Short mmCIF file of C-alpha atoms and ligand atoms in Angstrom, two decimals:
data_model
loop_
_atom_site.label_atom_id
_atom_site.label_comp_id
_atom_site.label_asym_id
_atom_site.label_seq_id
_atom_site.Cartn_x
_atom_site.Cartn_y
_atom_site.Cartn_z
CA MET I 1 -9.87 -13.61 43.83
CA ASP I 2 -10.97 -12.05 40.77
CA ALA I 3 -8.48 -10.56 38.84
CA ILE I 4 -5.52 -11.72 36.59
CA ALA I 5 -2.05 -9.39 36.44
CA VAL I 6 0.20 -9.40 33.72
CA ILE I 7 3.71 -8.40 34.00
CA ASN I 8 5.41 -7.63 30.42
CA ALA I 9 9.27 -7.13 31.51
CA GLY I 10 11.04 -5.11 28.76
CA SER I 11 14.72 -3.72 28.72
CA SER I 12 14.36 -0.60 30.46
CA SER I 13 10.32 -0.78 31.01
CA ILE I 14 7.43 -3.22 33.31
CA LYS I 15 3.92 -2.71 31.59
CA PHE I 16 1.51 -4.23 33.47
CA ALA I 17 -2.28 -5.28 33.06
CA VAL I 18 -4.82 -6.48 35.39
CA TYR I 19 -7.61 -8.10 33.97
CA ASP I 20 -11.23 -8.78 35.64
CA THR I 21 -11.89 -12.53 35.55
CA ARG I 22 -15.73 -12.63 36.34
CA SER I 23 -16.53 -11.87 32.86
CA LYS I 24 -15.68 -14.48 30.34
CA LEU I 25 -14.22 -12.09 27.80
CA LEU I 26 -11.77 -11.21 30.31
CA GLN I 27 -12.41 -7.40 31.08
CA ARG I 28 -9.13 -4.70 31.48
CA MET I 29 -9.47 -2.78 34.46
CA LEU I 30 -6.20 -1.61 34.76
CA ALA I 31 -3.19 -1.11 32.80
CA GLY I 32 -0.08 1.01 32.48
CA SER I 33 3.95 0.98 33.28
CA ILE I 34 6.88 2.21 34.34
CA ARG I 35 9.21 3.30 31.54
CA ASP I 36 13.13 4.47 31.30
CA LEU I 37 14.22 2.44 34.54
CA GLY I 38 17.49 3.34 33.62
CA ALA I 39 17.23 7.47 33.32
CA SER I 40 13.93 9.57 34.81
CA PRO I 41 11.87 6.24 35.55
CA ARG I 42 8.07 7.42 34.75
CA PHE I 43 4.70 5.54 36.13
CA ILE I 44 1.38 5.54 34.73
CA ALA I 45 -1.61 3.43 35.55
CA ASN I 46 -4.76 3.86 33.62
CA ASN I 47 -8.44 2.41 34.23
CA GLY I 48 -10.17 0.18 31.54
CA ALA I 49 -11.48 3.18 29.81
CA GLY I 50 -8.19 4.92 29.66
CA ASP I 51 -8.49 7.40 31.69
CA VAL I 52 -5.15 8.46 33.69
CA LEU I 53 -5.46 7.20 37.38
CA GLU I 54 -2.07 8.02 39.02
CA THR I 55 0.99 8.86 37.71
CA LYS I 56 4.97 9.79 38.77
CA ALA I 57 8.34 11.02 37.75
CA TRP I 58 11.20 10.16 39.51
CA GLU I 59 13.37 13.11 39.34
CA GLU I 60 16.33 13.82 36.48
CA GLY I 61 18.82 11.39 36.67
CA ALA I 62 17.01 8.87 39.05
CA SER I 63 17.10 5.32 38.01
CA LEU I 64 15.10 2.24 39.22
CA SER I 65 16.40 -1.51 39.40
CA HIS I 66 13.41 -3.65 37.77
CA GLU I 67 13.24 -5.45 41.40
CA ASP I 68 12.69 -1.51 42.71
CA ALA I 69 9.98 -0.75 40.39
CA MET I 70 8.28 -4.50 41.28
CA ALA I 71 8.12 -3.48 44.64
CA PHE I 72 6.81 0.05 43.86
CA LEU I 73 4.08 -1.51 41.56
CA LEU I 74 3.42 -4.37 44.39
CA GLU I 75 3.24 -1.54 46.76
CA THR I 76 0.82 1.06 44.54
CA LEU I 77 -1.67 -0.98 42.42
CA PRO I 78 -3.65 -2.51 44.96
CA ALA I 79 -5.26 0.41 45.92
CA LEU I 80 -6.26 1.12 42.45
CA MET I 81 -7.74 -2.22 42.00
CA GLN I 82 -11.20 -1.49 43.81
CA GLY I 83 -10.97 -4.35 46.07
CA HIS I 84 -9.98 -6.78 43.31
CA ARG I 85 -7.59 -9.26 44.20
CA VAL I 86 -5.23 -11.40 41.91
CA CYS I 87 -5.53 -14.75 42.09
CA ALA I 88 -2.75 -15.38 39.21
CA VAL I 89 -0.13 -13.98 37.72
CA GLY I 90 1.19 -14.02 33.77
CA HIS I 91 4.54 -13.13 32.67
CA ARG I 92 5.89 -12.46 29.87
CA VAL I 93 9.03 -14.82 28.89
CA VAL I 94 11.43 -13.98 26.15
CA HIS I 95 12.69 -17.24 25.43
CA GLY I 96 11.34 -20.66 26.36
CA GLY I 97 14.28 -22.95 24.75
CA GLU I 98 13.60 -26.27 22.67
CA ARG I 99 11.41 -27.34 25.78
CA TYR I 100 8.60 -24.75 26.03
CA THR I 101 6.44 -24.70 23.35
CA SER I 102 3.24 -23.42 25.09
CA PRO I 103 2.64 -21.80 28.67
CA VAL I 104 3.49 -23.31 31.85
CA ARG I 105 3.06 -22.50 35.46
CA VAL I 106 6.76 -21.90 36.83
CA ASP I 107 8.12 -23.38 40.16
CA ALA I 108 11.89 -22.97 41.37
CA ASP I 109 12.58 -26.14 39.07
CA ILE I 110 11.49 -24.32 36.01
CA LEU I 111 12.58 -21.11 37.06
CA ARG I 112 15.87 -22.73 37.27
CA GLU I 113 15.67 -24.10 33.92
CA LEU I 114 14.82 -20.74 32.40
CA GLU I 115 17.33 -19.42 33.98
CA THR I 116 19.93 -21.10 32.01
CA LEU I 117 18.33 -19.28 28.89
CA ILE I 118 19.84 -16.16 29.74
CA PRO I 119 22.59 -15.84 28.07
CA LEU I 120 20.17 -16.33 24.64
CA ALA I 121 18.22 -13.44 25.54
CA PRO I 122 20.63 -11.14 27.90
CA LEU I 123 18.48 -8.02 27.56
CA HIS I 124 14.87 -9.35 28.52
CA GLN I 125 15.18 -12.93 30.35
CA PRO I 126 16.85 -12.05 33.43
CA HIS I 127 14.28 -9.44 33.76
CA ASN I 128 11.51 -11.86 33.43
CA LEU I 129 12.77 -14.39 35.83
CA ALA I 130 13.51 -11.50 38.54
CA LEU I 131 10.33 -10.64 38.65
CA ILE I 132 9.15 -14.16 38.87
CA ARG I 133 11.53 -15.21 41.53
CA THR I 134 10.50 -11.84 43.56
CA LEU I 135 6.95 -12.78 43.40
CA LEU I 136 7.53 -16.96 44.37
CA GLU I 137 9.74 -15.97 47.18
CA THR I 138 7.02 -13.12 48.17
CA GLU I 139 3.73 -15.18 47.34
CA PRO I 140 4.90 -18.90 46.95
CA GLY I 141 0.98 -19.81 46.69
CA LEU I 142 0.22 -17.49 43.70
CA PRO I 143 0.04 -19.14 40.50
CA GLN I 144 2.98 -17.85 38.07
CA ILE I 145 2.32 -18.35 34.15
CA ALA I 146 5.22 -17.98 32.06
CA CYS I 147 4.36 -16.98 28.62
CA PHE I 148 7.15 -17.39 25.81
CA ASP I 149 7.71 -14.89 22.95
CA THR I 150 9.13 -18.14 21.16
CA ALA I 151 6.57 -20.75 21.40
CA PHE I 152 4.33 -18.95 18.46
CA HIS I 153 7.40 -20.37 16.22
CA HIS I 154 7.39 -24.07 16.88
CA THR I 155 5.36 -24.54 14.00
CA MET I 156 8.38 -23.49 11.69
CA SER I 157 9.82 -26.41 9.44
CA PRO I 158 13.26 -28.16 10.28
CA VAL I 159 14.57 -26.76 7.57
CA GLU I 160 13.50 -23.00 8.77
CA ARG I 161 14.58 -23.40 12.05
CA ALA I 162 18.02 -24.86 10.92
CA PHE I 163 21.59 -23.62 10.82
CA ALA I 164 24.21 -24.83 8.64
CA LEU I 165 26.31 -25.95 11.34
CA PRO I 166 27.67 -29.30 12.28
CA ARG I 167 25.31 -31.88 14.60
CA ASP I 168 27.87 -31.56 17.56
CA ILE I 169 26.79 -27.57 17.91
CA THR I 170 23.15 -27.88 16.84
CA GLU I 171 22.43 -30.62 19.34
CA HIS I 172 23.40 -27.91 22.12
CA GLY I 173 19.90 -26.03 20.72
CA VAL I 174 21.87 -23.91 18.07
CA ARG I 175 18.79 -23.31 15.77
CA ARG I 176 16.70 -20.37 14.82
CA TYR I 177 13.83 -19.90 17.80
CA GLY I 178 12.52 -16.79 16.57
CA PHE I 179 10.58 -14.09 18.90
CA HIS I 180 7.63 -11.29 19.71
CA GLY I 181 5.37 -14.62 19.64
CA LEU I 182 2.87 -13.02 21.77
CA SER I 183 2.39 -10.43 19.63
CA TYR I 184 2.32 -12.33 16.47
CA GLU I 185 -0.56 -14.50 18.21
CA TYR I 186 -2.35 -11.53 19.00
CA ILE I 187 -2.44 -10.61 15.60
CA ALA I 188 -2.92 -13.73 14.42
CA SER I 189 -6.07 -14.18 16.41
CA VAL I 190 -7.75 -10.75 15.32
CA MET I 191 -6.56 -10.31 11.67
CA VAL I 192 -9.22 -12.53 10.39
CA LEU I 193 -11.95 -10.48 11.68
CA ARG I 194 -10.61 -7.77 9.71
CA ASP I 195 -10.34 -9.82 6.44
CA PRO I 196 -11.03 -13.60 5.85
CA ALA I 197 -8.44 -12.99 3.33
CA LEU I 198 -5.94 -12.53 5.89
CA SER I 199 -5.88 -16.53 6.99
CA ALA I 200 -4.15 -17.12 3.54
CA ARG I 201 0.02 -15.88 3.04
CA VAL I 202 0.39 -13.13 5.35
CA VAL I 203 3.56 -11.23 6.66
CA VAL I 204 3.28 -9.29 9.93
CA LEU I 205 5.87 -6.62 10.68
CA HIS I 206 6.59 -6.09 14.27
CA LEU I 207 8.17 -2.78 14.39
CA GLY I 208 9.19 -1.31 17.78
CA ASN I 209 12.21 -0.67 19.92
CA GLY I 210 13.09 -4.25 18.90
CA ALA I 211 11.61 -5.31 15.68
CA SER I 212 11.17 -8.66 13.51
CA MET I 213 8.58 -10.12 10.82
CA CYS I 214 6.76 -13.46 10.42
CA ALA I 215 5.63 -14.82 7.66
CA MET I 216 1.85 -16.93 8.33
CA GLN I 217 -0.15 -19.28 6.58
CA GLY I 218 -3.45 -20.03 8.39
CA GLY I 219 -2.13 -17.83 11.20
CA SER I 220 0.57 -20.25 12.13
CA SER I 221 4.25 -19.26 11.57
CA VAL I 222 5.87 -20.28 8.76
CA ALA I 223 9.11 -18.06 8.85
CA THR I 224 10.69 -15.01 10.61
CA THR I 225 13.51 -12.77 10.50
CA MET I 226 14.80 -13.14 14.39
CA GLY I 227 16.72 -16.16 15.13
CA PHE I 228 18.45 -17.94 17.97
CA THR I 229 18.84 -14.42 19.63
CA ALA I 230 16.71 -11.96 19.14
CA LEU I 231 20.06 -9.89 17.53
CA ASP I 232 18.88 -11.27 14.20
CA GLY I 233 16.79 -9.73 11.09
CA LEU I 234 16.26 -6.06 10.93
CA PRO I 235 18.25 -3.45 12.40
CA MET I 236 16.45 -2.17 15.50
CA GLY I 237 16.58 0.74 18.00
CA THR I 238 19.98 -0.22 19.59
CA ARG I 239 20.47 -3.99 18.17
CA CYS I 240 22.16 -4.55 14.76
CA GLY I 241 20.03 -7.08 13.29
CA SER I 242 21.61 -9.61 10.80
CA LEU I 243 25.46 -9.76 10.78
CA ASP I 244 28.04 -11.42 8.41
CA PRO I 245 29.36 -13.79 11.48
CA GLY I 246 32.77 -12.99 10.47
CA VAL I 247 32.49 -9.49 11.72
CA VAL I 248 32.49 -10.89 14.92
CA LEU I 249 35.60 -12.83 14.65
CA TYR I 250 37.01 -9.86 13.22
CA LEU I 251 36.10 -7.59 16.38
CA MET I 252 37.87 -10.49 18.33
CA ALA I 253 40.97 -11.03 16.53
CA GLU I 254 41.87 -7.67 15.05
CA LEU I 255 39.89 -5.40 17.40
CA GLN I 256 41.05 -7.21 20.73
CA MET I 257 36.89 -6.82 21.83
CA ASN I 258 35.93 -9.80 24.33
CA ASP I 259 32.52 -11.61 24.42
CA ARG I 260 31.23 -8.95 26.83
CA GLN I 261 32.29 -5.62 24.89
CA ILE I 262 30.91 -7.71 21.63
CA GLN I 263 27.50 -8.17 23.17
CA GLU I 264 27.52 -3.98 24.52
CA LEU I 265 28.18 -3.42 20.90
CA LEU I 266 25.25 -5.66 19.19
CA TYR I 267 22.78 -5.08 21.61
CA HIS I 268 22.78 -1.45 22.82
CA ARG I 269 24.85 0.83 20.60
CA SER I 270 24.06 -0.54 16.93
CA GLY I 271 21.05 -0.22 15.01
CA LEU I 272 18.96 3.10 14.58
CA LEU I 273 21.27 4.73 17.29
CA GLY I 274 24.46 3.15 16.25
CA VAL I 275 24.08 4.19 12.55
CA SER I 276 22.47 7.43 13.46
CA GLY I 277 24.65 8.48 15.92
CA ILE I 278 21.79 10.31 17.08
CA SER I 279 18.89 8.34 18.52
CA SER I 280 17.32 4.40 18.90
CA ASP I 281 14.05 6.29 18.90
CA MET I 282 12.18 6.68 15.52
CA ARG I 283 10.18 10.24 16.33
CA THR I 284 13.32 11.72 17.06
CA LEU I 285 15.07 10.49 13.39
CA GLU I 286 12.18 11.62 11.72
CA ALA I 287 12.05 14.59 13.21
CA SER I 288 15.99 15.16 12.51
CA ASP I 289 17.85 17.04 9.68
CA ALA I 290 20.89 15.08 10.10
CA PRO I 291 22.43 13.24 7.27
CA GLY I 292 22.97 10.09 9.88
CA ALA I 293 19.19 10.40 10.76
CA LYS I 294 18.35 9.69 6.82
CA GLU I 295 20.83 6.95 6.61
CA ALA I 296 19.62 5.04 10.03
CA ILE I 297 16.03 5.32 8.43
CA ASP I 298 17.01 4.12 4.86
CA LEU I 299 18.95 1.26 6.33
CA PHE I 300 15.77 0.23 8.28
CA VAL I 301 13.53 0.46 5.37
CA HIS I 302 15.65 -1.48 2.82
CA SER I 303 16.49 -4.04 5.35
CA ILE I 304 12.46 -4.95 5.66
CA LYS I 305 12.43 -4.44 1.82
CA ARG I 306 14.97 -7.46 1.55
CA HIS I 307 13.28 -9.73 4.33
CA LEU I 308 9.91 -9.01 2.82
CA GLY I 309 10.96 -10.29 -0.03
CA ALA I 310 12.60 -13.40 1.42
CA LEU I 311 9.48 -14.21 3.58
CA ALA I 312 7.27 -13.87 0.53
CA ALA I 313 9.24 -16.85 -1.32
CA THR I 314 9.22 -18.74 2.05
CA LEU I 315 5.16 -18.56 1.89
CA GLY I 316 5.13 -18.60 -2.11
CA GLY I 317 3.45 -15.49 -2.61
CA LEU I 318 1.27 -12.89 -0.60
CA ASP I 319 -1.94 -12.24 0.31
CA GLY I 320 -1.26 -9.53 2.95
CA ILE I 321 0.97 -7.37 5.30
CA VAL I 322 0.32 -6.03 8.68
CA PHE I 323 1.65 -3.22 10.51
CA THR I 324 2.11 -3.46 14.33
CA ALA I 325 4.21 -2.42 17.20
CA GLY I 326 5.37 1.21 17.78
CA ILE I 327 6.52 2.42 14.78
CA GLY I 328 4.44 -0.25 12.65
CA GLU I 329 1.26 1.40 14.46
CA ASN I 330 2.03 5.24 14.50
CA SER I 331 4.99 5.73 11.74
CA ALA I 332 3.04 6.54 8.37
CA LEU I 333 6.55 7.52 6.82
CA VAL I 334 7.84 3.93 7.70
CA ARG I 335 4.68 2.29 6.51
CA GLU I 336 4.77 4.44 3.02
CA ARG I 337 8.30 3.68 2.27
CA VAL I 338 8.01 -0.07 2.57
CA CYS I 339 4.54 -0.20 0.81
CA ARG I 340 6.17 1.66 -2.00
CA ASP I 341 9.03 -0.91 -2.06
CA ALA I 342 6.27 -3.83 -1.93
CA ALA I 343 4.51 -2.29 -5.28
CA TRP I 344 5.89 -5.70 -7.26
CA LEU I 345 4.47 -7.89 -5.00
CA GLY I 346 1.39 -6.27 -5.48
CA ILE I 347 0.70 -3.50 -2.81
CA GLU I 348 -0.89 -0.29 -3.96
CA LEU I 349 -0.61 1.96 -1.16
CA ASP I 350 -3.83 4.56 -0.08
CA ASP I 351 -2.05 7.73 0.81
CA ALA I 352 -4.65 8.99 2.66
CA ALA I 353 -5.65 6.18 4.51
CA ASN I 354 -1.91 5.44 5.75
CA ARG I 355 -1.48 9.06 6.67
CA THR I 356 -4.74 8.99 8.94
CA GLY I 357 -3.82 5.90 10.14
CA ALA I 358 -7.06 3.83 9.13
CA SER I 359 -6.95 -0.02 9.47
CA ARG I 360 -6.62 -0.67 5.91
CA ILE I 361 -4.04 1.25 4.00
CA THR I 362 -4.11 -0.09 0.57
CA THR I 363 -6.45 0.49 -2.21
CA ALA I 364 -9.61 -1.16 -3.04
CA SER I 365 -8.05 -2.72 -6.04
CA SER I 366 -4.61 -3.74 -4.43
CA ALA I 367 -3.72 -6.96 -5.12
CA VAL I 368 -2.26 -7.55 -1.77
CA SER I 369 -3.56 -5.76 0.87
CA ALA I 370 -1.99 -3.87 3.79
CA TRP I 371 -3.26 -3.06 7.62
CA ILE I 372 -2.53 -1.58 10.45
CA ILE I 373 -3.62 -3.36 13.68
CA PRO I 374 -2.84 -2.45 17.14
CA THR I 375 -1.18 -5.29 19.13
CA ASP I 376 -1.67 -6.51 22.60
CA GLU I 377 0.73 -9.21 24.31
CA GLU I 378 -1.09 -8.36 27.56
CA ALA I 379 -4.38 -9.79 26.40
CA VAL I 380 -2.61 -13.02 25.02
CA ILE I 381 -1.01 -13.33 28.24
CA ALA I 382 -3.82 -13.10 30.34
CA LYS I 383 -5.84 -15.67 28.16
CA HIS I 384 -3.34 -18.27 28.59
CA THR I 385 -2.92 -17.69 32.58
CA GLN I 386 -6.62 -17.93 32.72
CA ARG I 387 -6.91 -20.76 30.89
CA MET I 388 -3.80 -22.75 32.97
CA ILE I 389 -5.58 -21.90 36.32
CA THR I 390 -8.80 -22.98 34.93
CA ASP I 391 -7.49 -26.28 33.45
CA THR I 392 -5.39 -26.92 36.45
P1 ADP P 13 9.15 -1.45 22.78
O1 ADP P 13 9.79 -2.66 21.87
O2 ADP P 13 10.01 -1.14 23.67
O3 ADP P 13 7.66 -2.39 23.65
P2 ADP P 13 7.23 0.05 20.97
O4 ADP P 13 6.51 -0.94 20.39
O5 ADP P 13 7.01 1.02 22.06
O6 ADP P 13 8.85 -0.45 21.54
O7 ADP P 13 7.93 1.19 20.24
C1 ADP P 13 9.03 2.02 19.90
C2 ADP P 13 9.30 2.88 18.61
O8 ADP P 13 8.17 3.46 18.32
C3 ADP P 13 10.08 3.99 18.86
O9 ADP P 13 10.86 3.78 18.03
C4 ADP P 13 9.33 5.11 18.61
O10 ADP P 13 10.25 6.25 18.38
C5 ADP P 13 8.46 4.46 17.79
N1 ADP P 13 7.38 5.17 17.55
C6 ADP P 13 6.40 5.71 18.73
N2 ADP P 13 5.41 6.74 18.20
C7 ADP P 13 5.81 7.08 16.88
C8 ADP P 13 5.26 8.05 16.11
N3 ADP P 13 4.27 8.80 16.08
N4 ADP P 13 6.03 7.86 14.64
C9 ADP P 13 7.18 7.42 14.60
N5 ADP P 13 7.47 6.63 15.40
C10 ADP P 13 7.53 6.34 16.48
#
């Protein structure tokens, strides 16, 4: 019993990692994913050095439920673990609500409570919890630790959390929570190693399929673009981002859309996919000549510009920005456009460094520095899990 397993269940993928607990610095010995659960799933497992250990591709058009995918992992992974046995499992859980501002060991009661938050994160929370439930049933003695994406933002001030709604509504917990907290926590823990100046006023841009930005001071969250749900803020792969709530009233009253249809529209048919009419995938859009693709990228970059200005204002100035996640780590085009737009804030891009994906992508004389730092949510979950099982 010397390994911690980490499960990060997304809307269409399950990522996993296994860590050896015998060394104090948790060592990753296995990592991988099952992606595209809904259409032609693909499994890959790598060892700690990144070498491929096993792959599998399901046939064209096949699909897997999250439970099927979990059953596959439970069957396949033990053989790849070289005799190590799992002593605890850490899970990414998107929404911790008002109550959970730090990791918690999940039992049946806590699981029921977390299920009440499903309407606030319909894309992720049901899958996160289904996997916990499966393991609670099959391995009741195995500690399972839930680590929340909302938790990192509990340091936001009351005014940052508040919506201008009457108290009889806000007392139901209707407020800004913020998400991507495990990614932000990881970046906060490593950015000061790159440059001690990043302990001051920093905006971190988590730009993946889901996208958000977080203003940090001293490594703590001060403000973020996502809100009550993970729909708010930047346009995303398929999510709309900030939207006048009057649009929702119009959809209901004039277009006779019901709550399910509106949910489907705002979570699955909007964002880069909705605007481009082509794809939710930034790589595909960058490679396309279609006007819709350009329009979608323009809207994405423009939204980042507006939010960067707002977040810099909440910080009272800016010392650095950090790009992370799929688009942030890999799209030189998006980084370049964001940095050019932010010249007024004192960002001077180093073109060559940006193109080659260097760590620091601003010139030596740039007043505000810009960085690329790959995120690692699984490492944060593993650390929390180890601490929880050692402390209890
Ligand atoms: P998730 O939120 O699912 O974890 P990721 O962080 O993996 O998402 O980010 C996925 C996004 O990153 C997709 O839009 C993908 O196109 C984009 N991306 C990945 N690699 C590149 C690249 N080389 N250039 C541009 N975009 C990229």
